[in-house]
Amino acid sequence: MPSLCLPYPLDLSATLMSGQTFCWTQDPNDRFSGWIDGLPLQLHLSDDRLHWDNPAVGSDNILRYFCLDLNLPALLANRMDDPWLSQASQAHPGLRPVREERWECLVNFLCSSLKQIVQIRQINARLRASFGSSGSTFPTADVLAEAGEKALRTCALGYRARHVSKTAKLLSRNPDLLIIPPSLPTYLAARHLEQIPGVGPKISRCVLLYAYSRWDAFPVDVWVDRLVRELYFPRRRKPFRQQELEKWSLEKFGQACGLAQLRLFHWFRTRPDTRQRLAKGK
DNA sequence: TACCTACCTGT
DNA sequence: CAGGTAGGT
């Protein structure tokens, strides 16, 4: 079984199961089954090493997927005067950004509106089972375009099927749409992605953060809005506009604000405080 | 510009 | 009711 020595701590559960990627399942022994670069594999951690069971997957694929070339603490080091970011970072030191496959990431988030993480995972699994080729690889744009909206609805996509279908057709005609020059500023990259049906400000930034390694992409959803208001603007009642928070985040956390968001978000959602209030219904 | 609503399905 | 977007006023 291949393995590699980890240059940074890696928390597989936090990284794979908390809303960046949706193709993984976790078994009771903390083994994680999923796909990297279209290849199926199972991952597990032992003795500070990461092991996987598919020899066809190389170390380079793994390193790339978990962005293990990235010195995460260094990128946010000069922002640790912020007590919340500091606390969130200490709580989950092994939470890492991933580099998801672009097309899959786009479809995942097209399916994400008004859905819980678990449900998005189910949709991902159903799309693989119904339309993926051998080994349940994630279906290509061509295949989903061919399938059509009606067939997609059988995977419990609901009204999201319309967008996925239209997007699949668009992308199958023009695959280059997902190519974005690294030199293009993130706000323009977002604008580019927002030409795709069903892609608005939230999804464009998620895709840029989780598939394009744009660390300055700052997705704003209802949770991020709640988080920022509760922690940083406790008196404020009305929700922020996406643009306001984007501007604020860049000033607050700098070019790595997306990574700050990743950490704050995960910590906020999993801390006992939030869980309690969630259980009480508010 | 700033709200308002329809859109599917599962917990 | 829920981790949004598009199309309307």
mmCIF file of C-alpha atoms (C1' of nucleotides) in Angstrom:
data_model
loop_
_atom_site.group_PDB
_atom_site.id
_atom_site.type_symbol
_atom_site.label_atom_id
_atom_site.label_comp_id
_atom_site.label_asym_id
_atom_site.label_seq_id
_atom_site.Cartn_x
_atom_site.Cartn_y
_atom_site.Cartn_z
ATOM 1 C CA MET A 1 0.000 0.000 0.000
ATOM 2 C CA PRO A 2 1.401 3.381 -0.999
ATOM 3 C CA SER A 3 1.823 6.054 1.639
ATOM 4 C CA LEU A 4 3.492 9.381 2.225
ATOM 5 C CA CYS A 5 4.892 11.368 5.108
ATOM 6 C CA LEU A 6 2.748 14.413 5.826
ATOM 7 C CA PRO A 7 4.492 17.789 5.817
ATOM 8 C CA TYR A 8 1.534 19.341 7.698
ATOM 9 C CA PRO A 9 -1.168 18.002 9.994
ATOM 10 C CA LEU A 10 -4.148 16.595 8.087
ATOM 11 C CA ASP A 11 -7.608 16.162 9.564
ATOM 12 C CA LEU A 12 -9.346 13.994 6.986
ATOM 13 C CA SER A 13 -12.790 14.311 8.503
ATOM 14 C CA ALA A 14 -12.718 18.109 8.737
ATOM 15 C CA THR A 15 -11.192 18.430 5.286
ATOM 16 C CA LEU A 16 -13.277 15.946 3.328
ATOM 17 C CA MET A 17 -16.640 15.954 5.089
ATOM 18 C CA SER A 18 -17.361 19.590 5.871
ATOM 19 C CA GLY A 19 -18.520 21.146 2.636
ATOM 20 C CA GLN A 20 -15.610 21.588 0.243
ATOM 21 C CA THR A 21 -15.998 18.287 -1.537
ATOM 22 C CA PHE A 22 -18.864 15.811 -1.617
ATOM 23 C CA CYS A 23 -17.564 12.517 -3.019
ATOM 24 C CA TRP A 24 -16.221 11.008 0.224
ATOM 25 C CA THR A 25 -17.638 8.609 2.759
ATOM 26 C CA GLN A 26 -16.205 8.018 6.200
ATOM 27 C CA ASP A 27 -16.393 4.589 7.820
ATOM 28 C CA PRO A 28 -16.366 3.909 11.578
ATOM 29 C CA ASN A 29 -12.619 3.228 11.512
ATOM 30 C CA ASP A 30 -11.913 6.643 9.997
ATOM 31 C CA ARG A 31 -11.164 5.280 6.575
ATOM 32 C CA PHE A 32 -12.297 7.591 3.814
ATOM 33 C CA SER A 33 -13.454 6.313 0.433
ATOM 34 C CA GLY A 34 -13.692 8.600 -2.542
ATOM 35 C CA TRP A 35 -11.992 9.716 -5.734
ATOM 36 C CA ILE A 36 -8.948 11.772 -6.611
ATOM 37 C CA ASP A 37 -8.308 12.750 -10.228
ATOM 38 C CA GLY A 38 -10.959 10.270 -11.327
ATOM 39 C CA LEU A 39 -9.380 7.334 -9.505
ATOM 40 C CA PRO A 40 -11.187 5.528 -6.674
ATOM 41 C CA LEU A 41 -9.294 5.082 -3.442
ATOM 42 C CA GLN A 42 -9.515 4.663 0.297
ATOM 43 C CA LEU A 43 -7.449 6.854 2.609
ATOM 44 C CA HIS A 44 -6.404 6.464 6.184
ATOM 45 C CA LEU A 45 -3.974 8.023 8.609
ATOM 46 C CA SER A 46 -1.545 6.156 10.818
ATOM 47 C CA ASP A 47 1.811 6.990 12.363
ATOM 48 C CA ASP A 48 1.801 10.487 10.890
ATOM 49 C CA ARG A 49 1.600 8.976 7.453
ATOM 50 C CA LEU A 50 -1.210 9.034 4.922
ATOM 51 C CA HIS A 51 -1.929 5.643 3.353
ATOM 52 C CA TRP A 52 -4.043 4.792 0.320
ATOM 53 C CA ASP A 53 -5.022 1.556 -1.359
ATOM 54 C CA ASN A 54 -4.898 2.341 -5.069
ATOM 55 C CA PRO A 55 -1.375 2.079 -6.511
ATOM 56 C CA ALA A 56 -2.519 3.918 -9.629
ATOM 57 C CA VAL A 57 -2.761 7.077 -7.509
ATOM 58 C CA GLY A 58 0.593 8.778 -7.132
ATOM 59 C CA SER A 59 1.933 10.854 -4.252
ATOM 60 C CA ASP A 60 1.804 13.875 -6.504
ATOM 61 C CA ASN A 61 -1.954 13.452 -6.960
ATOM 62 C CA ILE A 62 -2.436 13.285 -3.198
ATOM 63 C CA LEU A 63 -0.155 16.229 -2.459
ATOM 64 C CA ARG A 64 -1.951 18.279 -5.038
ATOM 65 C CA TYR A 65 -5.432 17.351 -3.856
ATOM 66 C CA PHE A 66 -4.750 18.368 -0.261
ATOM 67 C CA CYS A 67 -2.675 21.383 -1.286
ATOM 68 C CA LEU A 68 0.199 19.976 0.728
ATOM 69 C CA ASP A 69 2.533 22.304 -1.135
ATOM 70 C CA LEU A 70 0.873 25.097 0.797
ATOM 71 C CA ASN A 71 2.190 26.434 4.086
ATOM 72 C CA LEU A 72 -1.191 27.297 5.515
ATOM 73 C CA PRO A 73 -0.091 28.769 8.859
ATOM 74 C CA ALA A 74 2.352 31.079 7.093
ATOM 75 C CA LEU A 75 -0.368 32.493 4.829
ATOM 76 C CA LEU A 76 -2.448 33.642 7.783
ATOM 77 C CA ALA A 77 0.347 34.236 10.297
ATOM 78 C CA ASN A 78 0.095 38.028 10.133
ATOM 79 C CA ARG A 79 -3.667 37.929 10.830
ATOM 80 C CA MET A 80 -3.528 35.927 14.025
ATOM 81 C CA ASP A 81 -4.030 39.042 16.089
ATOM 82 C CA ASP A 82 -7.674 38.384 15.356
ATOM 83 C CA PRO A 83 -8.834 36.317 18.335
ATOM 84 C CA TRP A 84 -11.559 34.413 16.451
ATOM 85 C CA LEU A 85 -9.339 33.378 13.590
ATOM 86 C CA SER A 86 -6.666 32.399 16.068
ATOM 87 C CA GLN A 87 -9.110 30.294 18.060
ATOM 88 C CA ALA A 88 -10.596 28.676 14.958
ATOM 89 C CA SER A 89 -7.147 27.816 13.620
ATOM 90 C CA GLN A 90 -6.049 26.217 16.863
ATOM 91 C CA ALA A 91 -9.251 24.214 17.071
ATOM 92 C CA HIS A 92 -8.710 22.495 13.701
ATOM 93 C CA PRO A 93 -5.043 22.658 12.705
ATOM 94 C CA GLY A 94 -5.461 19.780 10.243
ATOM 95 C CA LEU A 95 -8.260 21.371 8.232
ATOM 96 C CA ARG A 96 -6.915 21.989 4.733
ATOM 97 C CA PRO A 97 -8.287 23.411 1.521
ATOM 98 C CA VAL A 98 -8.690 20.892 -1.277
ATOM 99 C CA ARG A 99 -8.176 21.182 -5.011
ATOM 100 C CA GLU A 100 -11.297 19.518 -6.331
ATOM 101 C CA GLU A 101 -11.752 18.623 -9.980
ATOM 102 C CA ARG A 102 -13.339 21.689 -11.596
ATOM 103 C CA TRP A 103 -16.317 20.284 -13.407
ATOM 104 C CA GLU A 104 -17.334 18.142 -10.436
ATOM 105 C CA CYS A 105 -16.926 21.069 -8.071
ATOM 106 C CA LEU A 106 -19.114 23.256 -10.264
ATOM 107 C CA VAL A 107 -21.881 20.648 -10.391
ATOM 108 C CA ASN A 108 -21.666 20.026 -6.643
ATOM 109 C CA PHE A 109 -22.289 23.663 -5.903
ATOM 110 C CA LEU A 110 -24.970 24.011 -8.559
ATOM 111 C CA CYS A 111 -26.739 21.386 -6.456
ATOM 112 C CA SER A 112 -26.018 23.083 -3.149
ATOM 113 C CA SER A 113 -28.731 25.702 -2.859
ATOM 114 C CA LEU A 114 -30.970 25.073 0.157
ATOM 115 C CA LYS A 115 -29.283 21.715 0.711
ATOM 116 C CA GLN A 116 -27.398 20.266 3.648
ATOM 117 C CA ILE A 117 -23.966 18.755 3.143
ATOM 118 C CA VAL A 118 -25.335 15.234 3.556
ATOM 119 C CA GLN A 119 -27.865 15.763 0.805
ATOM 120 C CA ILE A 120 -25.296 17.166 -1.598
ATOM 121 C CA ARG A 121 -23.210 14.053 -0.950
ATOM 122 C CA GLN A 122 -26.226 11.900 -1.799
ATOM 123 C CA ILE A 123 -26.767 13.760 -5.047
ATOM 124 C CA ASN A 124 -23.100 13.357 -5.959
ATOM 125 C CA ALA A 125 -23.328 9.618 -5.287
ATOM 126 C CA ARG A 126 -26.500 9.273 -7.335
ATOM 127 C CA LEU A 127 -25.031 11.153 -10.279
ATOM 128 C CA ARG A 128 -22.036 8.819 -10.188
ATOM 129 C CA ALA A 129 -24.200 5.720 -9.893
ATOM 130 C CA SER A 130 -26.653 6.725 -12.613
ATOM 131 C CA PHE A 131 -24.406 8.394 -15.154
ATOM 132 C CA GLY A 132 -20.796 7.660 -14.254
ATOM 133 C CA SER A 133 -18.825 5.166 -16.270
ATOM 134 C CA SER A 134 -17.130 2.104 -14.815
ATOM 135 C CA GLY A 135 -16.020 2.636 -11.233
ATOM 136 C CA SER A 136 -18.670 5.313 -10.714
ATOM 137 C CA THR A 137 -16.440 8.130 -11.880
ATOM 138 C CA PHE A 138 -18.116 11.514 -11.886
ATOM 139 C CA PRO A 139 -20.088 11.898 -15.132
ATOM 140 C CA THR A 140 -18.679 14.232 -17.775
ATOM 141 C CA ALA A 141 -20.499 17.291 -19.084
ATOM 142 C CA ASP A 142 -21.145 15.397 -22.319
ATOM 143 C CA VAL A 143 -22.895 12.578 -20.506
ATOM 144 C CA LEU A 144 -25.021 14.879 -18.340
ATOM 145 C CA ALA A 145 -25.899 17.003 -21.358
ATOM 146 C CA GLU A 146 -27.067 13.901 -23.139
ATOM 147 C CA ALA A 147 -29.022 12.688 -20.097
ATOM 148 C CA GLY A 148 -31.233 15.775 -19.992
ATOM 149 C CA GLU A 149 -33.084 17.540 -17.214
ATOM 150 C CA LYS A 150 -35.747 14.917 -16.666
ATOM 151 C CA ALA A 151 -33.255 12.111 -16.047
ATOM 152 C CA LEU A 152 -31.299 14.367 -13.702
ATOM 153 C CA ARG A 153 -34.382 14.912 -11.594
ATOM 154 C CA THR A 154 -34.374 11.209 -10.732
ATOM 155 C CA CYS A 155 -31.198 11.944 -8.763
ATOM 156 C CA ALA A 156 -33.219 14.209 -6.435
ATOM 157 C CA LEU A 157 -31.820 17.432 -7.821
ATOM 158 C CA GLY A 158 -35.217 19.096 -7.880
ATOM 159 C CA TYR A 159 -35.255 22.499 -9.542
ATOM 160 C CA ARG A 160 -31.436 22.448 -9.618
ATOM 161 C CA ALA A 161 -31.649 19.920 -12.457
ATOM 162 C CA ARG A 162 -32.518 22.723 -14.853
ATOM 163 C CA HIS A 163 -29.282 24.550 -14.154
ATOM 164 C CA VAL A 164 -27.139 21.420 -14.172
ATOM 165 C CA SER A 165 -28.639 20.363 -17.475
ATOM 166 C CA LYS A 166 -28.194 23.763 -19.111
ATOM 167 C CA THR A 167 -24.676 24.042 -17.750
ATOM 168 C CA ALA A 168 -23.759 20.559 -18.954
ATOM 169 C CA LYS A 169 -24.959 21.440 -22.443
ATOM 170 C CA LEU A 170 -23.073 24.707 -22.422
ATOM 171 C CA LEU A 171 -19.868 23.088 -21.195
ATOM 172 C CA SER A 172 -20.088 20.135 -23.517
ATOM 173 C CA ARG A 173 -20.256 22.623 -26.409
ATOM 174 C CA ASN A 174 -17.524 24.759 -24.955
ATOM 175 C CA PRO A 175 -15.233 22.927 -22.498
ATOM 176 C CA ASP A 176 -12.783 25.831 -22.492
ATOM 177 C CA LEU A 177 -15.224 27.807 -20.366
ATOM 178 C CA LEU A 178 -13.668 26.282 -17.259
ATOM 179 C CA ILE A 179 -10.173 27.397 -18.238
ATOM 180 C CA ILE A 180 -9.319 30.549 -16.327
ATOM 181 C CA PRO A 181 -5.905 32.173 -16.677
ATOM 182 C CA PRO A 182 -4.228 32.392 -13.248
ATOM 183 C CA SER A 183 -3.343 35.994 -14.062
ATOM 184 C CA LEU A 184 -7.020 36.957 -14.226
ATOM 185 C CA PRO A 185 -7.978 38.734 -10.988
ATOM 186 C CA THR A 186 -10.360 36.778 -8.803
ATOM 187 C CA TYR A 187 -13.251 39.223 -9.139
ATOM 188 C CA LEU A 188 -13.037 38.893 -12.921
ATOM 189 C CA ALA A 189 -12.696 35.121 -12.682
ATOM 190 C CA ALA A 190 -15.913 35.177 -10.626
ATOM 191 C CA ARG A 191 -17.652 37.335 -13.197
ATOM 192 C CA HIS A 192 -16.532 34.860 -15.848
ATOM 193 C CA LEU A 193 -18.009 31.878 -14.002
ATOM 194 C CA GLU A 194 -21.246 33.774 -13.380
ATOM 195 C CA GLN A 195 -22.025 33.565 -17.094
ATOM 196 C CA ILE A 196 -22.834 29.917 -16.429
ATOM 197 C CA PRO A 197 -26.542 29.252 -15.733
ATOM 198 C CA GLY A 198 -27.224 28.821 -12.019
ATOM 199 C CA VAL A 199 -23.905 30.328 -10.982
ATOM 200 C CA GLY A 200 -24.225 33.431 -8.840
ATOM 201 C CA PRO A 201 -21.807 35.154 -6.448
ATOM 202 C CA LYS A 202 -21.853 32.374 -3.832
ATOM 203 C CA ILE A 203 -21.190 29.459 -6.179
ATOM 204 C CA SER A 204 -18.589 31.282 -8.258
ATOM 205 C CA ARG A 205 -16.544 31.930 -5.139
ATOM 206 C CA CYS A 206 -16.902 28.384 -3.824
ATOM 207 C CA VAL A 207 -15.669 26.993 -7.115
ATOM 208 C CA LEU A 208 -12.777 29.457 -7.214
ATOM 209 C CA LEU A 209 -11.781 28.578 -3.657
ATOM 210 C CA TYR A 210 -12.158 24.794 -3.774
ATOM 211 C CA ALA A 211 -11.192 24.033 -7.369
ATOM 212 C CA TYR A 212 -8.989 26.912 -8.544
ATOM 213 C CA SER A 213 -7.019 27.558 -5.359
ATOM 214 C CA ARG A 214 -8.040 31.216 -5.338
ATOM 215 C CA TRP A 215 -7.409 31.890 -1.672
ATOM 216 C CA ASP A 216 -8.851 35.388 -1.918
ATOM 217 C CA ALA A 217 -12.276 34.084 -2.979
ATOM 218 C CA PHE A 218 -14.656 34.627 -0.066
ATOM 219 C CA PRO A 219 -17.974 32.780 -0.441
ATOM 220 C CA VAL A 220 -20.829 34.460 1.409
ATOM 221 C CA ASP A 221 -23.818 32.385 2.394
ATOM 222 C CA VAL A 222 -26.296 32.667 5.249
ATOM 223 C CA TRP A 223 -23.865 30.952 7.634
ATOM 224 C CA VAL A 224 -20.988 33.262 6.860
ATOM 225 C CA ASP A 225 -23.302 36.201 7.300
ATOM 226 C CA ARG A 226 -24.463 34.883 10.695
ATOM 227 C CA LEU A 227 -20.891 34.170 11.708
ATOM 228 C CA VAL A 228 -19.577 37.603 10.833
ATOM 229 C CA ARG A 229 -22.480 39.406 12.480
ATOM 230 C CA GLU A 230 -22.334 37.371 15.649
ATOM 231 C CA LEU A 231 -18.561 37.535 16.094
ATOM 232 C CA TYR A 232 -17.653 40.918 14.614
ATOM 233 C CA PHE A 233 -20.851 43.020 14.529
ATOM 234 C CA PRO A 234 -22.933 41.799 17.498
ATOM 235 C CA ARG A 235 -25.312 44.794 17.386
ATOM 236 C CA ARG A 236 -26.203 44.390 13.763
ATOM 237 C CA ARG A 237 -29.594 42.917 12.893
ATOM 238 C CA LYS A 238 -29.953 43.011 9.140
ATOM 239 C CA PRO A 239 -27.965 40.726 6.847
ATOM 240 C CA PHE A 240 -24.938 42.041 4.958
ATOM 241 C CA ARG A 241 -24.776 42.274 1.229
ATOM 242 C CA GLN A 242 -22.345 39.903 -0.424
ATOM 243 C CA GLN A 243 -20.235 42.788 -1.704
ATOM 244 C CA GLU A 244 -19.930 44.404 1.716
ATOM 245 C CA LEU A 245 -18.636 41.206 3.286
ATOM 246 C CA GLU A 246 -16.244 40.573 0.447
ATOM 247 C CA LYS A 247 -14.689 43.976 0.897
ATOM 248 C CA TRP A 248 -14.608 43.604 4.667
ATOM 249 C CA SER A 249 -12.958 40.165 4.477
ATOM 250 C CA LEU A 250 -10.171 41.383 2.253
ATOM 251 C CA GLU A 251 -9.331 44.196 4.653
ATOM 252 C CA LYS A 252 -9.679 41.940 7.678
ATOM 253 C CA PHE A 253 -7.820 38.846 6.466
ATOM 254 C CA GLY A 254 -5.936 39.927 3.358
ATOM 255 C CA GLN A 255 -5.246 37.837 0.264
ATOM 256 C CA ALA A 256 -5.874 34.591 2.146
ATOM 257 C CA CYS A 257 -9.363 35.622 3.290
ATOM 258 C CA GLY A 258 -10.872 32.535 1.670
ATOM 259 C CA LEU A 259 -8.700 30.338 3.836
ATOM 260 C CA ALA A 260 -9.653 32.368 6.876
ATOM 261 C CA GLN A 261 -13.277 31.806 5.954
ATOM 262 C CA LEU A 262 -12.683 28.060 5.655
ATOM 263 C CA ARG A 263 -11.315 27.892 9.180
ATOM 264 C CA LEU A 264 -13.785 30.262 10.816
ATOM 265 C CA PHE A 265 -16.701 28.596 9.121
ATOM 266 C CA HIS A 266 -15.792 25.074 10.155
ATOM 267 C CA TRP A 267 -15.003 26.091 13.691
ATOM 268 C CA PHE A 268 -18.184 28.152 14.022
ATOM 269 C CA ARG A 269 -20.384 25.361 12.773
ATOM 270 C CA THR A 270 -18.869 22.655 14.966
ATOM 271 C CA ARG A 271 -18.322 24.522 18.229
ATOM 272 C CA PRO A 272 -20.575 23.510 21.149
ATOM 273 C CA ASP A 273 -22.091 26.995 21.333
ATOM 274 C CA THR A 274 -23.544 26.861 17.850
ATOM 275 C CA ARG A 275 -24.673 23.236 18.207
ATOM 276 C CA GLN A 276 -26.628 24.079 21.345
ATOM 277 C CA ARG A 277 -28.460 26.957 19.737
ATOM 278 C CA LEU A 278 -29.102 24.830 16.678
ATOM 279 C CA ALA A 279 -30.700 22.131 18.821
ATOM 280 C CA LYS A 280 -32.919 24.701 20.493
ATOM 281 C CA GLY A 281 -34.078 25.826 17.084
ATOM 282 C CA LYS A 282 -32.317 29.153 16.716
ATOM 283 C "C1'" DT B 1 -30.908 49.974 -6.074
ATOM 284 C "C1'" DA B 2 -33.568 47.202 -2.874
ATOM 285 C "C1'" DC B 3 -36.577 43.850 -1.800
ATOM 286 C "C1'" DC B 4 -39.854 39.817 -3.428
ATOM 287 C "C1'" DT B 5 -40.853 35.229 -5.032
ATOM 288 C "C1'" DA B 6 -40.738 30.762 -7.427
ATOM 289 C "C1'" DC B 7 -38.194 26.765 -7.715
ATOM 290 C "C1'" DC B 8 -37.817 20.516 -5.641
ATOM 291 C "C1'" DT B 9 -36.999 17.443 -1.976
ATOM 292 C "C1'" DG B 10 -35.690 15.476 2.367
ATOM 293 C "C1'" DT B 11 -35.007 15.918 7.409
ATOM 294 C "C1'" DC C 1 -37.686 25.293 6.808
ATOM 295 C "C1'" DA C 2 -32.938 24.723 4.555
ATOM 296 C "C1'" DG C 3 -25.280 26.549 2.997
ATOM 297 C "C1'" DG C 4 -28.919 30.324 -3.842
ATOM 298 C "C1'" DT C 5 -30.228 32.120 -8.276
ATOM 299 C "C1'" DA C 6 -33.028 34.308 -11.723
ATOM 300 C "C1'" DG C 7 -36.526 37.120 -12.954
ATOM 301 C "C1'" DG C 8 -39.807 40.197 -11.497
ATOM 302 C "C1'" DT C 9 -41.471 44.826 -9.407
#
